[in-house]
Coordinates of C-alpha atoms in Angstrom, one line a residue:
M1 CA -217.4 60.2 40.5
W2 CA -215.6 56.9 39.9
Q3 CA -219.0 54.6 41.1
S4 CA -220.7 53.0 37.9
P5 CA -224.7 53.4 38.2
N6 CA -226.3 50.6 40.2
D7 CA -228.1 48.6 37.2
V8 CA -224.9 48.3 35.4
V9 CA -222.6 44.6 36.1
L10 CA -219.4 44.5 35.3
I11 CA -217.0 42.5 34.0
S12 CA -216.0 41.7 37.2
D13 CA -219.0 40.7 39.4
P14 CA -219.3 37.0 40.6
R15 CA -222.3 36.6 38.7
V16 CA -219.7 36.7 35.3
T17 CA -216.9 35.8 37.2
A18 CA -217.7 32.7 38.3
L19 CA -219.4 31.5 35.1
P20 CA -217.3 28.2 34.2
V21 CA -215.6 28.3 30.3
R22 CA -216.0 25.4 27.5
E23 CA -213.8 26.3 25.0
C24 CA -215.4 25.6 21.9
G25 CA -211.6 25.9 20.0
E26 CA -212.8 27.8 17.5
P27 CA -209.3 29.2 15.3
L28 CA -208.9 33.9 15.2
A29 CA -209.8 34.9 11.6
D30 CA -208.2 38.5 10.2
V31 CA -210.3 40.8 9.8
R32 CA -208.3 42.6 7.6
G33 CA -209.8 42.0 4.4
R34 CA -213.2 40.9 5.3
L35 CA -214.5 44.8 7.2
R36 CA -212.8 48.0 6.8
V37 CA -210.2 48.0 9.6
D38 CA -208.6 51.0 12.2
A39 CA -204.9 51.2 12.0
R40 CA -205.1 53.2 15.4
L41 CA -204.3 50.2 17.3
A42 CA -202.0 48.2 15.6
D43 CA -199.7 45.8 17.1
D44 CA -196.9 44.1 14.9
E45 CA -198.4 41.1 15.4
G46 CA -201.7 42.5 14.2
A47 CA -203.3 40.3 16.9
Y48 CA -206.2 43.4 17.3
A49 CA -207.1 42.6 13.7
H50 CA -207.7 39.2 14.5
L51 CA -211.2 37.8 16.1
R52 CA -212.5 34.4 16.4
S53 CA -214.5 33.7 13.6
G54 CA -217.7 32.9 14.6
L55 CA -217.4 36.2 15.9
L56 CA -216.5 38.1 12.8
D57 CA -218.9 35.8 10.4
R58 CA -221.5 37.3 12.6
L59 CA -219.8 40.8 12.2
E60 CA -219.9 40.1 7.7
R61 CA -223.8 40.3 8.9
A62 CA -224.2 42.7 10.5
E63 CA -222.4 45.2 7.8
R64 CA -224.6 43.1 5.5
S65 CA -227.6 45.0 7.9
L66 CA -226.9 48.8 8.2
P67 CA -228.5 51.2 5.6
G68 CA -226.3 52.6 2.8
G69 CA -224.1 55.5 3.8
Y70 CA -222.9 53.2 6.8
H71 CA -220.2 50.4 7.2
L72 CA -218.4 49.0 10.6
L73 CA -215.2 50.3 11.1
I74 CA -213.0 47.9 13.7
V75 CA -210.4 48.7 16.0
E76 CA -210.0 45.9 18.0
G77 CA -210.1 43.0 18.6
Y78 CA -207.9 40.5 19.8
R79 CA -205.7 41.3 22.3
P80 CA -202.3 39.0 24.0
I81 CA -202.6 38.5 28.0
A82 CA -199.2 40.7 29.1
T83 CA -201.2 43.5 26.3
Q84 CA -204.5 43.3 29.2
R85 CA -202.9 43.3 32.5
R86 CA -200.4 45.8 31.4
I87 CA -203.7 47.9 30.3
F88 CA -205.6 47.1 33.3
E89 CA -203.2 47.9 35.7
T90 CA -202.3 50.7 34.1
Y91 CA -205.6 52.6 34.4
R92 CA -205.8 51.2 38.2
A93 CA -202.9 52.7 39.1
E94 CA -204.3 56.6 37.2
L95 CA -207.0 55.4 40.2
H96 CA -205.2 55.5 42.8
T97 CA -203.9 58.7 42.0
T98 CA -207.0 60.2 41.0
F99 CA -208.9 59.0 43.8
P100 CA -206.6 58.6 46.9
E101 CA -209.1 57.5 49.0
I102 CA -210.1 54.7 47.8
S103 CA -209.0 51.2 48.5
P104 CA -207.4 48.1 46.2
D105 CA -210.7 47.0 46.0
E106 CA -212.7 49.7 44.9
S107 CA -209.7 50.4 42.3
Y108 CA -210.2 46.8 41.3
I109 CA -213.9 47.4 40.7
A110 CA -213.6 50.8 39.5
A111 CA -211.2 49.7 36.9
S112 CA -213.6 47.3 35.6
R113 CA -215.7 49.8 34.5
Y114 CA -213.2 50.3 31.1
V115 CA -210.8 47.8 31.1
S116 CA -211.4 44.0 32.2
P117 CA -209.3 42.1 34.5
V118 CA -207.3 39.6 32.6
E119 CA -208.9 37.0 33.8
V120 CA -211.7 37.2 32.6
A121 CA -211.0 39.6 29.5
P122 CA -212.8 38.8 26.8
H123 CA -211.0 40.8 24.5
T124 CA -208.4 38.4 25.3
A125 CA -210.4 35.0 24.5
G126 CA -211.0 37.0 20.1
A127 CA -214.7 37.0 22.0
A128 CA -214.7 41.4 22.4
V129 CA -214.9 43.7 19.1
D130 CA -213.6 47.2 19.5
L131 CA -215.8 49.1 16.2
T132 CA -217.4 52.0 15.8
L133 CA -219.6 53.7 12.5
C134 CA -218.3 55.0 10.2
D135 CA -219.1 56.4 5.9
P136 CA -218.0 54.9 3.2
D137 CA -215.1 57.0 2.8
G138 CA -214.1 56.4 6.0
V139 CA -215.2 59.2 8.7
E140 CA -216.8 58.0 11.9
Y141 CA -220.3 59.6 12.3
D142 CA -220.3 61.0 15.8
M143 CA -221.2 58.3 18.3
G144 CA -220.5 60.8 21.7
T145 CA -217.6 60.5 22.9
Q146 CA -214.4 58.5 21.4
V147 CA -213.1 55.1 20.9
N148 CA -212.1 54.8 24.3
D149 CA -212.2 57.1 26.0
N150 CA -212.3 56.4 30.0
P151 CA -215.6 57.2 32.1
E152 CA -213.0 60.1 33.6
Q153 CA -212.5 61.4 29.4
S154 CA -215.8 61.6 28.7
D155 CA -217.9 62.8 31.4
G156 CA -219.5 59.6 31.8
A157 CA -220.8 59.7 28.4
C158 CA -218.3 56.6 27.3
Y159 CA -221.7 54.6 28.9
T160 CA -224.1 53.3 26.0
A161 CA -227.0 55.1 28.0
A162 CA -225.9 58.0 29.1
P163 CA -227.5 61.4 29.3
N164 CA -225.1 63.5 28.4
I165 CA -224.3 63.2 24.7
S166 CA -226.0 64.6 21.4
A167 CA -229.6 63.7 19.2
D168 CA -227.6 62.7 16.0
A169 CA -225.3 60.3 18.8
R170 CA -227.8 58.6 20.5
A171 CA -229.0 57.9 16.9
H172 CA -226.1 55.8 15.5
R173 CA -225.4 53.9 18.9
K174 CA -228.3 52.9 18.5
L175 CA -228.3 51.7 14.8
L176 CA -225.2 50.1 16.1
A177 CA -226.6 48.5 18.4
A178 CA -229.9 47.3 16.1
A179 CA -227.6 45.4 13.6
L180 CA -225.1 43.6 16.6
E181 CA -227.6 42.7 19.8
P182 CA -229.7 40.1 16.3
V183 CA -226.8 38.6 15.3
G184 CA -226.4 37.0 19.3
L185 CA -223.6 40.3 20.5
V186 CA -223.9 41.7 23.3
N187 CA -222.8 45.3 24.7
Y188 CA -220.6 45.8 27.5
P189 CA -222.4 48.8 29.2
T190 CA -219.8 51.6 29.9
E191 CA -218.2 50.8 27.5
W192 CA -220.8 52.7 24.4
W193 CA -218.0 50.4 21.6
H194 CA -217.4 47.3 23.3
W195 CA -220.0 44.1 21.4
S196 CA -218.9 40.4 22.2
Y197 CA -220.1 36.9 21.7
G198 CA -219.3 33.3 23.1
D199 CA -217.3 35.4 26.4
R200 CA -218.7 35.4 30.0
Y201 CA -220.2 38.5 29.8
W202 CA -222.0 37.3 26.6
A203 CA -222.8 34.4 29.0
M204 CA -224.4 36.5 31.5
S205 CA -226.4 39.2 30.1
T206 CA -227.9 35.8 27.8
G207 CA -228.7 33.4 29.7
F208 CA -226.3 31.1 28.8
S209 CA -224.3 28.5 30.6
H210 CA -221.2 29.2 30.1
A211 CA -219.0 30.5 27.3
H212 CA -217.9 29.6 24.7
Y213 CA -214.0 30.6 24.3
G214 CA -211.7 31.2 26.9
P215 CA -208.1 32.7 26.5
L216 CA -205.7 31.9 24.2

């Protein structure tokens, strides 16, 4: 089934999209050399390894709070608008193929479980980071799914609170949250790896009146 649990607010929800952006003008900063970065989604321009400087500062604080043997591993940060649009429309088309009975409106909502619509996407603002945990040698810990496994591939195990994961994976997800939540980041609950700060989803989740970061 492509539907999301009723208690998850999707990023396409009007409660998110209606929030204004008051762009603070903070620059993008290169994560490389400051935190561990994985190159699986590297692009020629190196966009993937950039985040708003304030978000990167918060991630460095989170890194320092982790227990020995654990490190943040950054997979993807900033995503150009054209790239975001292509990913969203590709996944939406896949949903129409898999579930031919769904309407265009339903496919838009369903796609937003996994990929943000471009008009509200936090990755295009440098406000979101996809990340996981690794050991000092860069070996990733069991998190229940791979980063970017979609709901169909993972049978819903990509949802942060999914019940169908191991006890170790659940503990690792809790450890990640325990490092990121105190520094102000919020999780997108359909993707355990997706955390953000300063975007509209963050504003909705924290009760803030507006987002700090808009598309770049």
